[in-house]
Amino acid sequence: QMKKDIEGFQKLFRSLLQRRGPSVEWEKIQKAPEDSIQSYDKIQTQGLLGDVPPLLSKLVVVKLNGGLGTSMGCKGPKSLISVRNENTFLDLTVLQIEHLNRTYGTDVPLVLMNSFNTDEDTKKILQKYRQSRVKIYTFNQSRYPRIDKESLLPIAKGLSVSGDNAEAWYPPGHGDIYASFYNSGLLHTFLQEGKEYVFVSNIDNLGATVDLNILRHLLNPPNGRRCEFLMEVTDKTRADVKGGTLIQYDGKLRLLEIAQVPKAHVDEFKSVTKFKIFNTNNLWISLAAIERLQKENAINMEIILNPKTLDDGRNVIQLETAVGAAIKCFENALGINVPRSRFLPVKTTSDLMLVMSNLYSLNAGSLTMSEKREFRTVPLVKLGSSFTKVQDYLKRLESIPDILELDHLTVSGDVTFGKHVILKGTVIIIANHGDRIDIPPGAVLENKIVSGNLRILDH
């Protein structure tokens, strides 16, 4: 395995050294052709029920499970954080696929792409799903050496990932899935079992459920031409200005990420008018095509240079790739503009507040927006730094506020919420340094700004 990892790293490092100029020339960027990004409504069909089992028999679900919960103040894999009714991201994923398998009498497998950071803890927890109706497989993404920013030499002193050497290694982004999946032998196994497509998504995107309309569109294309790579995109809002977008470049569909955009054009890239859609990272890819391209060594993705500062102050670089960037290597690639509900990522405690609230109901592992919400848009929630860690966030909320009629919430400083608080419209709560605001139980705040000092103490 280590030999394959080093070979993969050398390939990436070599292309870094050979890189000349920017990876995209702005002048050559063209708008993606109309028929290359189709509306989800167009592929939605009635009367799916009869032929669902044959469709599902061709599917493998892969969840990207390499990330830790450190950004939310948690130890261990992010997928083991509780997000709803004591269910973790992983629990919800297993529930969704188990529901599919029970409903249609199928055997859709779940595959987790772990990293060396998450593998051990994930495998321990998998014991609890032994009785569930889902076959769960795991494989590990590669382990690459971090390189010194100045010398470009690896900082590792040896091959171990423990002790002083722990910081010398990193998992190289989710673009590594193609090589790792292929090298694990699982790809070959699934092809032999007659599987045809893999649905890949981030495990922290709670909207990324198996969609039967998309699966049918792939397996029974209206024009008879099979699509090797389908990317789910959705309409950009002001909150998504940094998300990658689909463009036409050298006659192929291509993913354009903000890191590739020349400084002079960043504002243009962020504009909602020119680039109207962004990549959700929900991807449907032909297994046979992955195998073919891997054998031909023909999957080339743009390198992402990710600078990091280690605990000891050393500046290092991580060479990474993104799974969606390979779209240009596949034949007959397609974008589908899906409803926003298929993009529900939980990256922060602000996102966590949304998915834990009465804005959503939970059914068989899937979250759906409440019918009681008049506007189908998601409120904008910005919780300040006192709420960053899940532990602190839970301490500060006696119960999750009712946000059915909320448009925008900003909270800053030392703020706590009592039970059964209702928030409507735009609510801004700011406790300045040294002040504290306790929102009393049962409070209803509608289009209010709360500032100053409000203490509620037990008598």
One Martini backbone bead per residue (centre of mass of N, CA, C, O) as a GRO file, in nm:
protein
  459
    1GLN     BB    1   0.059   0.062  -0.022
    2MET     BB    2   0.294   0.261   0.014
    3LYS     BB    3   0.393   0.239  -0.276
    4LYS     BB    4   0.135   0.358  -0.404
    5ASP     BB    5   0.141   0.626  -0.256
    6ILE     BB    6   0.415   0.724  -0.363
    7GLU     BB    7   0.341   0.713  -0.661
    8GLY     BB    8   0.109   0.918  -0.642
    9PHE     BB    9   0.280   1.150  -0.532
   10GLN     BB   10   0.483   1.167  -0.765
   11LYS     BB   11   0.279   1.243  -0.981
   12LEU     BB   12   0.190   1.509  -0.847
   13PHE     BB   13   0.473   1.638  -0.816
   14ARG     BB   14   0.547   1.636  -1.113
   15SER     BB   15   0.310   1.820  -1.209
   16LEU     BB   16   0.403   2.060  -1.042
   17LEU     BB   17   0.686   2.098  -1.181
   18GLN     BB   18   0.545   2.120  -1.482
   19ARG     BB   19   0.407   2.371  -1.428
   20ARG     BB   20   0.260   2.623  -1.653
   21GLY     BB   21   0.100   2.833  -1.530
   22PRO     BB   22  -0.219   2.840  -1.552
   23SER     BB   23  -0.485   2.606  -1.561
   24VAL     BB   24  -0.645   2.863  -1.667
   25GLU     BB   25  -0.779   3.049  -1.935
   26TRP     BB   26  -1.007   3.290  -1.923
   27GLU     BB   27  -1.064   3.329  -2.235
   28LYS     BB   28  -1.150   3.005  -2.272
   29ILE     BB   29  -1.404   3.047  -2.127
   30GLN     BB   30  -1.719   2.878  -2.129
   31LYS     BB   31  -2.029   2.827  -2.146
   32ALA     BB   32  -2.232   2.593  -2.077
   33PRO     BB   33  -2.421   2.409  -2.247
   34GLU     BB   34  -2.749   2.365  -2.226
   35ASP     BB   35  -2.746   2.033  -2.252
   36SER     BB   36  -2.524   1.990  -2.007
   37ILE     BB   37  -2.754   2.132  -1.820
   38GLN     BB   38  -3.007   1.989  -1.649
   39SER     BB   39  -3.315   1.967  -1.538
   40TYR     BB   40  -3.473   1.788  -1.301
   41ASP     BB   41  -3.764   1.805  -1.410
   42LYS     BB   42  -3.695   1.660  -1.683
   43ILE     BB   43  -3.622   1.368  -1.528
   44GLN     BB   44  -3.882   1.348  -1.400
   45THR     BB   45  -4.077   1.060  -1.316
   46GLN     BB   46  -4.330   0.854  -1.343
   47GLY     BB   47  -4.371   0.539  -1.236
   48LEU     BB   48  -4.117   0.385  -1.078
   49LEU     BB   49  -4.175   0.129  -0.906
   50GLY     BB   50  -4.148  -0.133  -1.087
   51ASP     BB   51  -3.813  -0.067  -1.174
   52VAL     BB   52  -3.625  -0.038  -0.919
   53PRO     BB   53  -3.454  -0.293  -0.852
   54PRO     BB   54  -3.280  -0.297  -1.120
   55LEU     BB   55  -3.147  -0.027  -1.060
   56LEU     BB   56  -3.023  -0.086  -0.771
   57SER     BB   57  -2.842  -0.333  -0.872
   58LYS     BB   58  -2.628  -0.102  -1.008
   59LEU     BB   59  -2.555   0.013  -0.713
   60VAL     BB   60  -2.319   0.231  -0.544
   61VAL     BB   61  -2.229   0.364  -0.220
   62VAL     BB   62  -2.026   0.657  -0.154
   63LYS     BB   63  -1.855   0.782   0.133
   64LEU     BB   64  -1.692   1.057   0.254
   65ASN     BB   65  -1.464   0.961   0.551
   66GLY     BB   66  -1.184   1.152   0.619
   67GLY     BB   67  -1.295   1.343   0.838
   68LEU     BB   68  -1.273   1.556   1.102
   69GLY     BB   69  -1.418   1.733   1.398
   70THR     BB   70  -1.233   1.988   1.466
   71SER     BB   71  -1.404   2.242   1.360
   72MET     BB   72  -1.624   2.140   1.604
   73GLY     BB   73  -1.459   2.029   1.862
   74CYS     BB   74  -1.394   1.724   1.771
   75LYS     BB   75  -1.321   1.403   1.810
   76GLY     BB   76  -1.268   1.240   1.544
   77PRO     BB   77  -1.493   1.153   1.335
   78LYS     BB   78  -1.741   1.336   1.191
   79SER     BB   79  -1.957   1.095   1.147
   80LEU     BB   80  -1.988   1.076   1.490
   81ILE     BB   81  -2.177   1.307   1.502
   82SER     BB   82  -2.450   1.439   1.640
   83VAL     BB   83  -2.757   1.563   1.458
   84ARG     BB   84  -3.021   1.365   1.523
   85ASN     BB   85  -3.162   1.200   1.760
   86GLU     BB   86  -2.863   1.071   1.819
   87ASN     BB   87  -2.778   1.082   1.527
   88THR     BB   88  -2.547   1.023   1.302
   89PHE     BB   89  -2.427   1.041   0.997
   90LEU     BB   90  -2.397   0.731   0.976
   91ASP     BB   91  -2.674   0.647   1.071
   92LEU     BB   92  -2.834   0.791   0.846
   93THR     BB   93  -2.709   0.640   0.611
   94VAL     BB   94  -2.795   0.355   0.696
   95LEU     BB   95  -3.099   0.410   0.711
   96GLN     BB   96  -3.142   0.484   0.414
   97ILE     BB   97  -3.038   0.212   0.286
   98GLU     BB   98  -3.216   0.025   0.444
   99HIS     BB   99  -3.483   0.136   0.338
  100LEU     BB  100  -3.435   0.065   0.044
  101ASN     BB  101  -3.389  -0.244   0.081
  102ARG     BB  102  -3.666  -0.301   0.212
  103THR     BB  103  -3.863  -0.175   0.006
  104TYR     BB  104  -3.712  -0.333  -0.268
  105GLY     BB  105  -3.537  -0.589  -0.217
  106THR     BB  106  -3.235  -0.504  -0.182
  107ASP     BB  107  -2.843  -0.461  -0.216
  108VAL     BB  108  -2.715  -0.190  -0.130
  109PRO     BB  109  -2.405  -0.072  -0.096
  110LEU     BB  110  -2.174   0.051   0.153
  111VAL     BB  111  -1.906   0.291   0.115
  112LEU     BB  112  -1.606   0.382   0.287
  113MET     BB  113  -1.388   0.658   0.274
  114ASN     BB  114  -1.108   0.651   0.443
  115SER     BB  115  -0.869   0.751   0.670
  116PHE     BB  116  -0.610   0.732   0.888
  117ASN     BB  117  -0.788   0.910   1.089
  118THR     BB  118  -1.080   0.719   1.068
  119ASP     BB  119  -1.063   0.403   1.051
  120GLU     BB  120  -1.059   0.286   1.337
  121ASP     BB  121  -1.318   0.421   1.457
  122THR     BB  122  -1.511   0.321   1.237
  123LYS     BB  123  -1.474   0.013   1.269
  124LYS     BB  124  -1.579  -0.006   1.557
  125ILE     BB  125  -1.875   0.107   1.491
  126LEU     BB  126  -1.971  -0.112   1.274
  127GLN     BB  127  -2.075  -0.331   1.465
  128LYS     BB  128  -2.371  -0.203   1.511
  129TYR     BB  129  -2.458  -0.298   1.190
  130ARG     BB  130  -2.481  -0.614   1.161
  131GLN     BB  131  -2.816  -0.625   1.155
  132SER     BB  132  -2.830  -0.470   0.911
  133ARG     BB  133  -2.949  -0.401   0.566
  134VAL     BB  134  -2.617  -0.360   0.517
  135LYS     BB  135  -2.341  -0.353   0.326
  136ILE     BB  136  -2.014  -0.286   0.459
  137TYR     BB  137  -1.747  -0.096   0.327
  138THR     BB  138  -1.386  -0.041   0.317
  139PHE     BB  139  -1.149   0.223   0.238
  140ASN     BB  140  -0.835   0.375   0.180
  141GLN     BB  141  -0.686   0.646   0.153
  142SER     BB  142  -0.422   0.801   0.106
  143ARG     BB  143  -0.069   0.867   0.207
  144TYR     BB  144   0.089   1.174   0.232
  145PRO     BB  145   0.353   1.392   0.221
  146ARG     BB  146   0.457   1.658   0.363
  147ILE     BB  147   0.586   1.975   0.253
  148ASP     BB  148   0.815   2.201   0.245
  149LYS     BB  149   0.786   2.522   0.141
  150GLU     BB  150   1.089   2.571   0.064
  151SER     BB  151   1.224   2.276  -0.020
  152LEU     BB  152   1.006   2.043  -0.102
  153LEU     BB  153   1.040   1.846   0.135
  154PRO     BB  154   0.989   1.602   0.326
  155ILE     BB  155   0.920   1.580   0.690
  156ALA     BB  156   0.961   1.296   0.725
  157LYS     BB  157   1.137   1.036   0.927
  158GLY     BB  158   0.914   0.822   0.849
  159LEU     BB  159   0.636   0.588   0.824
  160SER     BB  160   0.507   0.679   1.065
  161VAL     BB  161   0.190   0.817   1.241
  162SER     BB  162   0.338   0.869   1.507
  163GLY     BB  163   0.400   1.111   1.702
  164ASP     BB  164   0.614   1.325   1.549
  165ASN     BB  165   0.500   1.207   1.261
  166ALA     BB  166   0.193   1.276   1.235
  167GLU     BB  167   0.228   1.562   1.071
  168ALA     BB  168   0.364   1.436   0.793
  169TRP     BB  169   0.066   1.352   0.717
  170TYR     BB  170  -0.194   1.308   0.452
  171PRO     BB  171  -0.499   1.339   0.301
  172PRO     BB  172  -0.545   1.408  -0.065
  173GLY     BB  173  -0.826   1.422  -0.100
  174HIS     BB  174  -1.109   1.313  -0.298
  175GLY     BB  175  -0.949   1.256  -0.572
  176ASP     BB  176  -0.835   0.972  -0.458
  177ILE     BB  177  -1.066   0.763  -0.521
  178TYR     BB  178  -0.983   0.626  -0.785
  179ALA     BB  179  -0.721   0.484  -0.692
  180SER     BB  180  -0.820   0.356  -0.420
  181PHE     BB  181  -1.058   0.192  -0.529
  182TYR     BB  182  -0.894   0.031  -0.730
  183ASN     BB  183  -0.667  -0.080  -0.531
  184SER     BB  184  -0.871  -0.235  -0.331
  185GLY     BB  185  -1.074  -0.416  -0.538
  186LEU     BB  186  -1.377  -0.323  -0.528
  187LEU     BB  187  -1.435  -0.235  -0.814
  188HIS     BB  188  -1.404  -0.516  -0.939
  189THR     BB  189  -1.616  -0.661  -0.773
  190PHE     BB  190  -1.864  -0.488  -0.862
  191LEU     BB  191  -1.840  -0.550  -1.163
  192GLN     BB  192  -1.881  -0.862  -1.129
  193GLU     BB  193  -2.177  -0.801  -0.995
  194GLY     BB  194  -2.306  -0.570  -1.205
  195LYS     BB  195  -2.217  -0.300  -1.149
  196GLU     BB  196  -2.225   0.059  -1.274
  197TYR     BB  197  -2.273   0.269  -1.033
  198VAL     BB  198  -2.158   0.556  -0.848
  199PHE     BB  199  -2.243   0.724  -0.543
  200VAL     BB  200  -2.100   1.033  -0.454
  201SER     BB  201  -2.045   1.170  -0.115
  202ASN     BB  202  -2.074   1.357   0.153
  203ILE     BB  203  -2.141   1.273   0.482
  204ASP     BB  204  -2.231   1.590   0.555
  205ASN     BB  205  -2.463   1.554   0.336
  206LEU     BB  206  -2.806   1.530   0.407
  207GLY     BB  207  -2.910   1.547   0.088
  208ALA     BB  208  -2.747   1.274  -0.008
  209THR     BB  209  -2.953   1.085  -0.165
  210VAL     BB  210  -3.100   0.844  -0.330
  211ASP     BB  211  -3.187   0.897  -0.677
  212LEU     BB  212  -3.408   0.756  -0.900
  213ASN     BB  213  -3.412   0.953  -1.139
  214ILE     BB  214  -3.110   0.960  -1.194
  215LEU     BB  215  -3.063   0.657  -1.226
  216ARG     BB  216  -3.253   0.619  -1.466
  217HIS     BB  217  -3.115   0.822  -1.658
  218LEU     BB  218  -2.848   0.658  -1.673
  219LEU     BB  219  -2.968   0.366  -1.758
  220ASN     BB  220  -3.209   0.533  -1.942
  221PRO     BB  221  -3.135   0.709  -2.185
  222PRO     BB  222  -3.309   0.899  -2.412
  223ASN     BB  223  -3.052   0.896  -2.636
  224GLY     BB  224  -2.872   0.620  -2.565
  225ARG     BB  225  -2.640   0.776  -2.409
  226ARG     BB  226  -2.405   0.717  -2.196
  227CYS     BB  227  -2.314   0.842  -1.884
  228GLU     BB  228  -2.007   0.873  -1.693
  229PHE     BB  229  -2.079   1.174  -1.567
  230LEU     BB  230  -2.257   1.310  -1.282
  231MET     BB  231  -2.344   1.642  -1.177
  232GLU     BB  232  -2.459   1.805  -0.903
  233VAL     BB  233  -2.634   2.102  -0.921
  234THR     BB  234  -2.693   2.443  -0.796
  235ASP     BB  235  -2.814   2.727  -0.706
  236LYS     BB  236  -2.682   3.024  -0.641
  237THR     BB  237  -2.591   3.199  -0.358
  238ARG     BB  238  -2.443   3.415  -0.143
  239ALA     BB  239  -2.331   3.154   0.025
  240ASP     BB  240  -2.183   3.018  -0.265
  241VAL     BB  241  -1.942   3.184  -0.407
  242LYS     BB  242  -1.703   2.950  -0.371
  243GLY     BB  243  -1.814   2.752  -0.553
  244GLY     BB  244  -1.797   2.539  -0.790
  245THR     BB  245  -1.808   2.534  -1.154
  246LEU     BB  246  -1.946   2.498  -1.475
  247ILE     BB  247  -1.765   2.454  -1.783
  248GLN     BB  248  -1.628   2.533  -2.095
  249TYR     BB  249  -1.327   2.346  -2.210
  250ASP     BB  250  -1.199   2.229  -2.477
  251GLY     BB  251  -1.491   2.079  -2.530
  252LYS     BB  252  -1.535   2.049  -2.211
  253LEU     BB  253  -1.634   1.968  -1.917
  254ARG     BB  254  -1.569   2.183  -1.625
  255LEU     BB  255  -1.416   2.247  -1.320
  256LEU     BB  256  -1.436   2.557  -1.138
  257GLU     BB  257  -1.223   2.690  -0.908
  258ILE     BB  258  -1.123   2.947  -0.709
  259ALA     BB  259  -0.811   2.865  -0.712
  260GLN     BB  260  -0.802   2.910  -1.048
  261VAL     BB  261  -0.856   3.208  -1.019
  262PRO     BB  262  -0.775   3.499  -1.110
  263LYS     BB  263  -0.771   3.772  -0.918
  264ALA     BB  264  -0.917   3.964  -1.134
  265HIS     BB  265  -1.181   3.733  -1.140
  266VAL     BB  266  -1.321   3.672  -0.864
  267ASP     BB  267  -1.579   3.848  -0.874
  268GLU     BB  268  -1.691   3.713  -1.126
  269PHE     BB  269  -1.710   3.427  -1.003
  270LYS     BB  270  -1.907   3.521  -0.760
  271SER     BB  271  -2.120   3.580  -0.942
  272VAL     BB  272  -2.465   3.510  -0.994
  273THR     BB  273  -2.491   3.583  -1.303
  274LYS     BB  274  -2.266   3.420  -1.452
  275PHE     BB  275  -2.248   3.197  -1.211
  276LYS     BB  276  -2.532   3.008  -1.122
  277ILE     BB  277  -2.369   2.750  -1.037
  278PHE     BB  278  -2.294   2.460  -0.818
  279ASN     BB  279  -2.114   2.214  -0.657
  280THR     BB  280  -2.225   1.944  -0.440
  281ASN     BB  281  -2.071   1.657  -0.458
  282ASN     BB  282  -2.277   1.496  -0.630
  283LEU     BB  283  -2.187   1.178  -0.777
  284TRP     BB  284  -2.211   0.999  -1.097
  285ILE     BB  285  -2.027   0.696  -1.177
  286SER     BB  286  -1.866   0.493  -1.388
  287LEU     BB  287  -1.703   0.205  -1.324
  288ALA     BB  288  -1.581   0.133  -1.601
  289ALA     BB  289  -1.448   0.411  -1.645
  290ILE     BB  290  -1.258   0.408  -1.408
  291GLU     BB  291  -1.103   0.156  -1.492
  292ARG     BB  292  -1.006   0.253  -1.766
  293LEU     BB  293  -0.857   0.517  -1.672
  294GLN     BB  294  -0.665   0.378  -1.473
  295LYS     BB  295  -0.523   0.193  -1.679
  296GLU     BB  296  -0.443   0.462  -1.860
  297ASN     BB  297  -0.366   0.703  -1.681
  298ALA     BB  298  -0.629   0.941  -1.736
  299ILE     BB  299  -0.642   1.092  -1.454
  300ASN     BB  300  -0.668   1.448  -1.449
  301MET     BB  301  -0.597   1.683  -1.193
  302GLU     BB  302  -0.598   1.952  -1.034
  303ILE     BB  303  -0.389   2.118  -0.825
  304ILE     BB  304  -0.400   2.160  -0.474
  305LEU     BB  305  -0.269   2.414  -0.272
  306ASN     BB  306  -0.221   2.346   0.079
  307PRO     BB  307  -0.159   2.552   0.328
  308LYS     BB  308   0.028   2.494   0.639
  309THR     BB  309   0.040   2.519   0.999
  310LEU     BB  310   0.203   2.392   1.241
  311ASP     BB  311   0.239   2.367   1.578
  312ASP     BB  312   0.565   2.438   1.534
  313GLY     BB  313   0.546   2.656   1.271
  314ARG     BB  314   0.554   2.502   1.021
  315ASN     BB  315   0.565   2.525   0.669
  316VAL     BB  316   0.330   2.365   0.456
  317ILE     BB  317   0.240   2.132   0.188
  318GLN     BB  318  -0.056   2.026   0.020
  319LEU     BB  319  -0.142   1.782  -0.214
  320GLU     BB  320  -0.446   1.811  -0.401
  321THR     BB  321  -0.772   1.671  -0.489
  322ALA     BB  322  -1.080   1.673  -0.680
  323VAL     BB  323  -1.332   1.470  -0.781
  324GLY     BB  324  -1.476   1.673  -0.993
  325ALA     BB  325  -1.219   1.734  -1.182
  326ALA     BB  326  -1.262   1.459  -1.364
  327ILE     BB  327  -1.488   1.524  -1.574
  328LYS     BB  328  -1.294   1.574  -1.831
  329CYS     BB  329  -1.223   1.248  -1.863
  330PHE     BB  330  -1.515   1.198  -1.942
  331GLU     BB  331  -1.781   1.079  -2.112
  332ASN     BB  332  -2.065   1.236  -2.143
  333ALA     BB  333  -2.107   1.468  -1.955
  334LEU     BB  334  -2.316   1.587  -1.669
  335GLY     BB  335  -2.558   1.820  -1.558
  336ILE     BB  336  -2.771   1.863  -1.264
  337ASN     BB  337  -3.035   2.069  -1.161
  338VAL     BB  338  -3.101   2.072  -0.833
  339PRO     BB  339  -3.240   2.088  -0.557
  340ARG     BB  340  -3.142   2.227  -0.259
  341SER     BB  341  -3.213   1.971  -0.079
  342ARG     BB  342  -2.934   1.819  -0.188
  343PHE     BB  343  -2.799   2.062  -0.003
  344LEU     BB  344  -2.693   1.969   0.344
  345PRO     BB  345  -2.450   2.090   0.504
  346VAL     BB  346  -2.224   2.017   0.795
  347LYS     BB  347  -1.974   2.249   0.909
  348THR     BB  348  -2.141   2.385   1.144
  349THR     BB  349  -2.337   2.493   1.407
  350SER     BB  350  -2.529   2.649   1.225
  351ASP     BB  351  -2.613   2.397   1.063
  352LEU     BB  352  -2.702   2.228   1.307
  353MET     BB  353  -2.944   2.401   1.389
  354LEU     BB  354  -3.111   2.343   1.141
  355VAL     BB  355  -3.119   2.015   1.157
  356MET     BB  356  -3.240   2.022   1.467
  357SER     BB  357  -3.488   2.154   1.385
  358ASN     BB  358  -3.831   2.228   1.283
  359LEU     BB  359  -3.757   2.252   0.974
  360TYR     BB  360  -3.719   1.940   1.015
  361SER     BB  361  -3.779   1.606   0.918
  362LEU     BB  362  -3.755   1.258   1.014
  363ASN     BB  363  -3.714   0.988   0.759
  364ALA     BB  364  -3.532   0.725   0.720
  365GLY     BB  365  -3.267   0.936   0.742
  366SER     BB  366  -3.438   1.175   0.619
  367LEU     BB  367  -3.454   1.513   0.534
  368THR     BB  368  -3.739   1.737   0.562
  369MET     BB  369  -3.910   2.002   0.494
  370SER     BB  370  -4.143   2.175   0.631
  371GLU     BB  371  -4.468   2.256   0.546
  372LYS     BB  372  -4.482   2.517   0.741
  373ARG     BB  373  -4.297   2.645   0.542
  374GLU     BB  374  -4.346   2.889   0.320
  375PHE     BB  375  -4.052   2.910   0.253
  376ARG     BB  376  -3.797   2.709   0.084
  377THR     BB  377  -3.589   2.851   0.233
  378VAL     BB  378  -3.294   2.891   0.404
  379PRO     BB  379  -3.179   3.013   0.668
  380LEU     BB  380  -2.960   3.252   0.802
  381VAL     BB  381  -2.688   3.131   1.009
  382LYS     BB  382  -2.491   3.314   1.270
  383LEU     BB  383  -2.258   3.191   1.484
  384GLY     BB  384  -2.046   3.255   1.709
  385SER     BB  385  -1.751   3.159   1.875
  386SER     BB  386  -1.911   3.040   2.131
  387PHE     BB  387  -2.037   2.801   1.915
  388THR     BB  388  -1.826   2.624   1.761
  389LYS     BB  389  -1.851   2.413   1.969
  390VAL     BB  390  -2.063   2.166   2.038
  391GLN     BB  391  -2.052   2.180   2.346
  392ASP     BB  392  -2.121   2.487   2.368
  393TYR     BB  393  -2.377   2.490   2.203
  394LEU     BB  394  -2.540   2.295   2.393
  395LYS     BB  395  -2.515   2.476   2.651
  396ARG     BB  396  -2.664   2.741   2.514
  397LEU     BB  397  -2.905   2.528   2.455
  398GLU     BB  398  -3.187   2.407   2.590
  399SER     BB  399  -3.324   2.453   2.310
  400ILE     BB  400  -3.429   2.451   2.000
  401PRO     BB  401  -3.540   2.679   1.818
  402ASP     BB  402  -3.799   2.822   1.655
  403ILE     BB  403  -3.756   2.854   1.273
  404LEU     BB  404  -3.997   2.865   1.063
  405GLU     BB  405  -3.985   3.213   1.044
  406LEU     BB  406  -3.693   3.240   0.960
  407ASP     BB  407  -3.426   3.430   0.792
  408HIS     BB  408  -3.227   3.569   1.022
  409LEU     BB  409  -2.926   3.486   1.220
  410THR     BB  410  -2.739   3.670   1.472
  411VAL     BB  411  -2.462   3.570   1.689
  412SER     BB  412  -2.286   3.747   1.960
  413GLY     BB  413  -2.126   3.617   2.212
  414ASP     BB  414  -2.270   3.590   2.538
  415VAL     BB  415  -2.513   3.346   2.466
  416THR     BB  416  -2.843   3.234   2.565
  417PHE     BB  417  -3.101   2.971   2.552
  418GLY     BB  418  -3.396   2.895   2.625
  419LYS     BB  419  -3.680   2.749   2.624
  420HIS     BB  420  -3.898   2.786   2.364
  421VAL     BB  421  -3.788   2.960   2.140
  422ILE     BB  422  -3.887   3.224   1.907
  423LEU     BB  423  -3.794   3.283   1.560
  424LYS     BB  424  -3.836   3.581   1.350
  425GLY     BB  425  -3.707   3.678   1.078
  426THR     BB  426  -3.487   3.923   1.202
  427VAL     BB  427  -3.213   3.827   1.421
  428ILE     BB  428  -3.010   4.020   1.659
  429ILE     BB  429  -2.741   3.911   1.883
  430ILE     BB  430  -2.543   4.133   2.102
  431ALA     BB  431  -2.262   4.069   2.307
  432ASN     BB  432  -2.050   4.237   2.456
  433HIS     BB  433  -1.778   4.274   2.612
  434GLY     BB  434  -1.879   4.146   2.936
  435ASP     BB  435  -2.142   4.056   2.837
  436ARG     BB  436  -2.483   3.915   2.883
  437ILE     BB  437  -2.728   3.696   2.713
  438ASP     BB  438  -3.053   3.585   2.818
  439ILE     BB  439  -3.286   3.404   2.671
  440PRO     BB  440  -3.589   3.352   2.756
  441PRO     BB  441  -3.822   3.147   2.812
  442GLY     BB  442  -4.060   3.176   2.548
  443ALA     BB  443  -3.946   3.366   2.358
  444VAL     BB  444  -4.040   3.625   2.115
  445LEU     BB  445  -3.857   3.696   1.812
  446GLU     BB  446  -3.932   3.978   1.591
  447ASN     BB  447  -3.746   4.178   1.439
  448LYS     BB  448  -3.467   4.186   1.630
  449ILE     BB  449  -3.252   4.376   1.847
  450VAL     BB  450  -3.003   4.251   2.074
  451SER     BB  451  -2.857   4.432   2.348
  452GLY     BB  452  -2.624   4.416   2.605
  453ASN     BB  453  -2.774   4.318   2.927
  454LEU     BB  454  -2.900   3.975   3.016
  455ARG     BB  455  -2.987   3.831   3.322
  456ILE     BB  456  -3.065   3.485   3.418
  457LEU     BB  457  -3.135   3.364   3.741
  458ASP     BB  458  -3.142   3.147   3.978
  459HIS     BB  459  -3.326   3.154   4.294
   0.00000   0.00000   0.00000
